Tab-separated table of C-alpha atoms in Angstrom:
chain	number	residue	atom	x	y	z
S	1	GLY	CA	-1.527	-13.620	6.813
S	2	ALA	CA	1.833	-12.118	7.189
S	3	VAL	CA	2.025	-9.262	9.697
S	4	VAL	CA	3.882	-6.074	9.883
S	5	SER	CA	4.164	-3.878	12.700
S	6	GLN	CA	5.039	-0.107	12.967
S	7	HIS	CA	6.033	2.005	15.959
S	8	PRO	CA	5.145	4.349	16.994
S	9	SER	CA	1.577	4.726	15.654
S	10	ARG	CA	1.382	8.539	16.285
S	11	VAL	CA	4.185	10.944	17.072
S	12	ILE	CA	4.085	14.687	17.907
S	13	CYS	CA	7.596	16.487	17.879
S	14	LYS	CA	8.811	19.865	17.762
S	15	SER	CA	10.398	21.608	14.667
S	16	GLY	CA	14.014	20.756	14.226
S	17	THR	CA	14.080	17.457	16.109
S	18	SER	CA	14.415	14.140	14.523
S	19	VAL	CA	12.022	11.127	14.766
S	20	LYS	CA	12.581	7.486	14.326
S	21	ILE	CA	9.795	5.191	12.912
S	22	GLU	CA	10.344	1.374	13.297
S	23	CYS	CA	8.883	-1.242	10.702
S	24	ARG	CA	9.199	-4.944	11.800
S	25	SER	CA	8.003	-8.053	9.922
S	26	LEU	CA	6.628	-10.351	12.710
S	27	ASP	CA	6.401	-13.700	11.032
S	28	PHE	CA	8.533	-13.661	8.034
S	29	GLN	CA	11.836	-12.407	7.071
S	30	ALA	CA	11.942	-9.443	4.585
S	31	THR	CA	15.135	-8.531	2.702
S	32	THR	CA	13.207	-5.823	1.244
S	33	MET	CA	10.862	-3.304	2.862
S	34	PHE	CA	9.281	-0.142	1.338
S	35	TRP	CA	8.598	3.377	2.844
S	36	TYR	CA	5.493	5.354	1.761
S	37	ARG	CA	4.032	8.658	2.527
S	38	GLN	CA	0.457	9.389	2.231
S	39	PHE	CA	-1.146	12.893	2.378
S	40	PRO	CA	-4.871	13.167	3.338
S	41	LYS	CA	-7.241	11.609	0.897
S	42	GLN	CA	-4.447	10.916	-1.577
S	43	SER	CA	-2.739	7.706	-2.726
S	44	LEU	CA	0.594	6.413	-1.332
S	45	MET	CA	3.782	7.869	-2.734
S	46	LEU	CA	6.772	5.443	-2.610
S	47	MET	CA	9.654	7.247	-0.950
S	48	ALA	CA	12.390	4.686	-0.733
S	49	THR	CA	13.188	0.818	-0.905
S	50	SER	CA	15.032	-0.467	1.960
S	51	ASN	CA	17.459	-3.459	1.472
S	52	GLU	CA	18.936	-5.412	4.264
S	53	GLY	CA	22.465	-4.996	4.460
S	54	SER	CA	22.859	-2.416	1.932
S	55	LYS	CA	21.974	1.316	1.208
S	56	ALA	CA	18.258	2.097	0.533
S	57	THR	CA	17.194	3.282	-3.048
S	58	TYR	CA	15.304	6.438	-2.886
S	59	GLU	CA	12.654	7.802	-5.340
S	60	GLN	CA	13.291	10.900	-7.297
S	61	GLY	CA	12.652	13.991	-5.422
S	62	VAL	CA	13.067	12.344	-2.023
S	63	GLU	CA	15.892	13.917	0.060
S	64	LYS	CA	18.119	10.995	1.367
S	65	ASP	CA	19.720	13.059	3.972
S	66	LYS	CA	16.304	14.175	5.319
S	67	PHE	CA	14.813	10.646	5.426
S	68	LEU	CA	17.553	8.288	6.704
S	69	ILE	CA	16.514	4.543	6.200
S	70	ASN	CA	18.464	1.616	7.989
S	71	HIS	CA	17.593	-2.007	7.360
S	72	ALA	CA	19.898	-3.561	9.825
S	73	SER	CA	18.200	-6.988	10.183
S	74	LEU	CA	16.017	-9.353	8.197
S	75	THR	CA	12.790	-8.227	10.257
S	76	LEU	CA	13.546	-4.514	11.159
S	77	SER	CA	13.592	-1.146	9.013
S	78	THR	CA	13.875	2.176	10.452
S	79	LEU	CA	13.033	5.448	8.893
S	80	THR	CA	14.404	8.642	10.543
S	81	VAL	CA	12.870	12.136	9.581
S	82	THR	CA	15.851	14.391	10.595
S	83	SER	CA	15.516	17.895	11.430
S	84	ALA	CA	11.695	17.564	11.082
S	85	HIS	CA	9.651	20.536	9.887
S	86	PRO	CA	5.932	21.042	9.559
S	87	GLU	CA	5.976	20.173	6.007
S	88	ASP	CA	7.112	16.725	6.875
S	89	SER	CA	3.913	16.151	8.943
S	90	SER	CA	2.261	12.955	7.060
S	91	PHE	CA	1.097	9.596	7.379
S	92	TYR	CA	4.084	7.410	6.838
S	93	ILE	CA	3.492	3.511	6.020
S	94	CYS	CA	6.010	0.808	5.637
S	95	SER	CA	5.534	-2.582	3.812
S	96	ALA	CA	7.525	-5.743	3.976
S	97	ARG	CA	8.122	-7.901	0.912
S	98	ASP	CA	7.344	-11.610	1.435
S	99	TYR	CA	9.371	-12.907	-1.484
S	100	GLY	CA	9.024	-16.544	-0.468
S	101	GLY	CA	11.001	-17.600	-3.622
S	102	GLY	CA	8.916	-15.478	-6.089
S	103	GLY	CA	5.868	-16.262	-7.837
S	104	SER	CA	2.640	-16.150	-6.052
S	105	THR	CA	4.071	-15.458	-2.717
S	106	ASP	CA	5.745	-12.145	-3.967
S	107	THR	CA	3.541	-9.757	-1.840
S	108	GLN	CA	3.905	-6.595	0.193
S	109	TYR	CA	2.255	-6.804	3.353
S	110	PHE	CA	1.684	-3.212	4.993
S	111	GLY	CA	2.173	-1.773	8.499
S	112	PRO	CA	-0.533	0.190	10.160
S	113	GLY	CA	1.129	3.493	9.639
S	114	THR	CA	2.594	6.400	11.680
S	115	ARG	CA	0.740	9.584	12.049
S	116	LEU	CA	3.708	12.236	12.550
S	117	THR	CA	2.823	15.776	13.360
S	118	VAL	CA	5.585	18.408	13.376
S	119	LEU	CA	4.716	21.598	15.527
E	1	ALA	CA	6.542	2.749	-16.897
E	2	GLN	CA	3.618	1.055	-15.189
E	3	SER	CA	0.502	3.136	-14.218
E	4	VAL	CA	-2.989	2.391	-12.656
E	5	THR	CA	-6.145	4.364	-13.149
E	6	GLN	CA	-9.142	4.029	-10.806
E	7	PRO	CA	-11.889	5.959	-12.602
E	8	ASP	CA	-14.301	6.271	-9.686
E	9	ILE	CA	-13.032	8.542	-6.915
E	10	HIS	CA	-16.290	8.116	-4.794
E	11	ILE	CA	-18.926	5.149	-4.986
E	12	THR	CA	-21.927	4.949	-2.883
E	13	VAL	CA	-23.972	1.770	-2.515
E	14	SER	CA	-26.665	0.398	-0.366
E	15	GLU	CA	-25.932	-2.354	2.002
E	16	GLY	CA	-26.599	-5.647	0.476
E	17	ALA	CA	-26.295	-4.290	-3.029
E	18	SER	CA	-23.649	-5.668	-5.454
E	19	LEU	CA	-20.324	-3.699	-5.906
E	20	GLU	CA	-17.906	-3.334	-8.734
E	21	LEU	CA	-14.780	-1.101	-8.420
E	22	ARG	CA	-12.872	-0.288	-11.593
E	23	CYS	CA	-9.125	-0.668	-12.358
E	24	ASN	CA	-7.241	-0.351	-15.445
E	25	TYR	CA	-3.481	-0.458	-15.618
E	26	SER	CA	-0.588	0.094	-18.155
E	27	TYR	CA	2.224	-2.341	-18.165
E	28	GLY	CA	4.242	-3.910	-20.962
E	29	ALA	CA	3.561	-7.527	-20.103
E	30	THR	CA	1.473	-9.306	-17.515
E	31	PRO	CA	1.903	-7.477	-14.191
E	32	TYR	CA	1.205	-8.574	-10.768
E	33	LEU	CA	-1.952	-7.093	-9.652
E	34	PHE	CA	-3.296	-6.336	-6.217
E	35	TRP	CA	-6.285	-5.008	-4.319
E	36	TYR	CA	-5.627	-3.461	-0.945
E	37	VAL	CA	-8.358	-1.818	1.392
E	38	GLN	CA	-7.499	0.844	4.016
E	39	SER	CA	-9.866	2.092	6.821
E	40	PRO	CA	-9.370	5.522	8.223
E	41	GLY	CA	-6.003	5.955	9.972
E	42	GLN	CA	-5.083	2.533	9.270
E	43	GLY	CA	-2.530	0.801	6.975
E	44	LEU	CA	-3.295	-1.259	4.046
E	45	GLN	CA	-4.917	-4.794	4.199
E	46	LEU	CA	-4.378	-7.108	1.224
E	47	LEU	CA	-7.769	-8.140	-0.314
E	48	LEU	CA	-6.480	-10.358	-3.202
E	49	LYS	CA	-3.824	-10.465	-5.775
E	50	TYR	CA	-3.174	-11.935	-9.324
E	51	PHE	CA	0.044	-13.460	-10.414
E	52	SER	CA	-0.815	-15.988	-13.206
E	53	GLY	CA	-3.209	-18.663	-13.944
E	54	ASP	CA	-6.984	-18.441	-13.292
E	55	THR	CA	-8.182	-14.992	-14.156
E	56	LEU	CA	-10.808	-15.041	-11.533
E	57	VAL	CA	-9.233	-14.551	-8.207
E	58	GLN	CA	-10.906	-14.989	-4.843
E	59	GLY	CA	-9.981	-13.056	-1.839
E	60	ILE	CA	-10.895	-12.421	1.651
E	61	LYS	CA	-14.241	-10.939	3.012
E	62	GLY	CA	-16.139	-12.147	-0.088
E	63	PHE	CA	-14.284	-10.130	-2.703
E	64	GLU	CA	-13.269	-11.465	-5.910
E	65	ALA	CA	-11.577	-9.662	-8.945
E	66	GLU	CA	-11.111	-10.686	-12.529
E	67	PHE	CA	-8.139	-10.019	-14.745
E	68	LYS	CA	-8.917	-9.208	-18.282
E	69	ARG	CA	-5.944	-8.897	-20.306
E	70	SER	CA	-7.795	-7.559	-23.419
E	71	GLN	CA	-9.008	-4.490	-21.467
E	72	SER	CA	-6.197	-4.114	-19.197
E	73	SER	CA	-8.452	-4.288	-16.253
E	74	PHE	CA	-8.575	-5.877	-12.715
E	75	ASN	CA	-11.999	-4.765	-11.429
E	76	LEU	CA	-13.208	-5.843	-7.953
E	77	ARG	CA	-16.387	-7.197	-7.235
E	78	LYS	CA	-18.574	-8.304	-4.325
E	79	PRO	CA	-21.991	-9.792	-4.749
E	80	SER	CA	-23.595	-8.108	-1.422
E	81	VAL	CA	-21.940	-5.156	0.304
E	82	HIS	CA	-21.793	-4.910	4.301
E	83	TRP	CA	-21.747	-1.581	6.084
E	84	SER	CA	-18.232	-2.660	7.410
E	85	ASP	CA	-16.906	-2.658	3.803
E	86	ALA	CA	-16.943	1.246	3.828
E	87	ALA	CA	-13.280	2.187	3.318
E	88	GLU	CA	-10.707	3.284	0.675
E	89	TYR	CA	-9.885	0.881	-1.943
E	90	PHE	CA	-6.566	0.750	-3.915
E	91	CYS	CA	-5.598	-1.007	-6.930
E	92	ALA	CA	-1.877	-1.673	-7.398
E	93	VAL	CA	0.316	-2.934	-9.856
E	94	GLY	CA	3.603	-4.549	-9.555
E	95	ALA	CA	6.522	-5.371	-11.938
E	96	PRO	CA	7.493	-8.950	-11.951
E	97	GLY	CA	11.489	-9.141	-11.723
E	98	GLY	CA	11.395	-5.376	-11.061
E	99	GLY	CA	11.584	-5.904	-7.181
E	100	ASN	CA	7.720	-5.965	-7.385
E	101	LYS	CA	7.941	-2.250	-6.652
E	102	LEU	CA	4.150	-1.128	-6.468
E	103	THR	CA	2.276	1.508	-8.360
E	104	PHE	CA	-0.888	2.540	-6.757
E	105	GLY	CA	-3.993	3.983	-8.286
E	106	THR	CA	-5.466	7.052	-6.609
E	107	GLY	CA	-8.128	5.014	-4.692
E	108	THR	CA	-11.849	4.730	-4.354
E	109	GLN	CA	-13.649	5.768	-1.538
E	110	LEU	CA	-16.644	3.491	-1.055
E	111	LYS	CA	-19.576	4.716	1.067
E	112	VAL	CA	-22.367	2.115	2.113
E	113	GLU	CA	-25.788	3.326	2.780
E	114	LEU	CA	-27.803	1.553	5.293
């Protein structure tokens, strides 16, 4: 199956600093990637849709200046949490859309997630 | 707007017993349907998916799911559960032609008793 990696898997940072999380599709090209946030024992909340070569689309209530997304290539999207604060601590998961022409191959494959802790 | 309901927050089964996890969706047409599994501290792994055609879908790890349009359901089943199946299971619905943006259910936590 398709493989998506995330780096780092865990990060601890001080309040006020910025943190960058990378999401890579390893064996397919992804023009679209998604970024999710997951709180303990809860479901995934879609934050934004990352489109290669264009601006990301953010879900309602998500601060675009706080969560910067860059999708510079067909295999890499990055999420930067700027001026992080303790309330930004969470589990961040990315997915990459394997479109493959649509139909039965239009599937999202997920990365292993990044645990962010802001002190 | 699409939505997904997983009525069971927690389910406990004995190893070797059969399993059925319920999922109901709301969508104006036939959606794309997915089941994912998440182990603690990990990302989501795709178990199976339905797009069209045969309503009984086979997935990995011995799982299957059946799409029932009349009931707006996509329940996940396994005939004999293994202890390693203990995890969180998420049902998701995607909108064909809508960028396949996924809406997830709240998840079902499966515990397997030995």
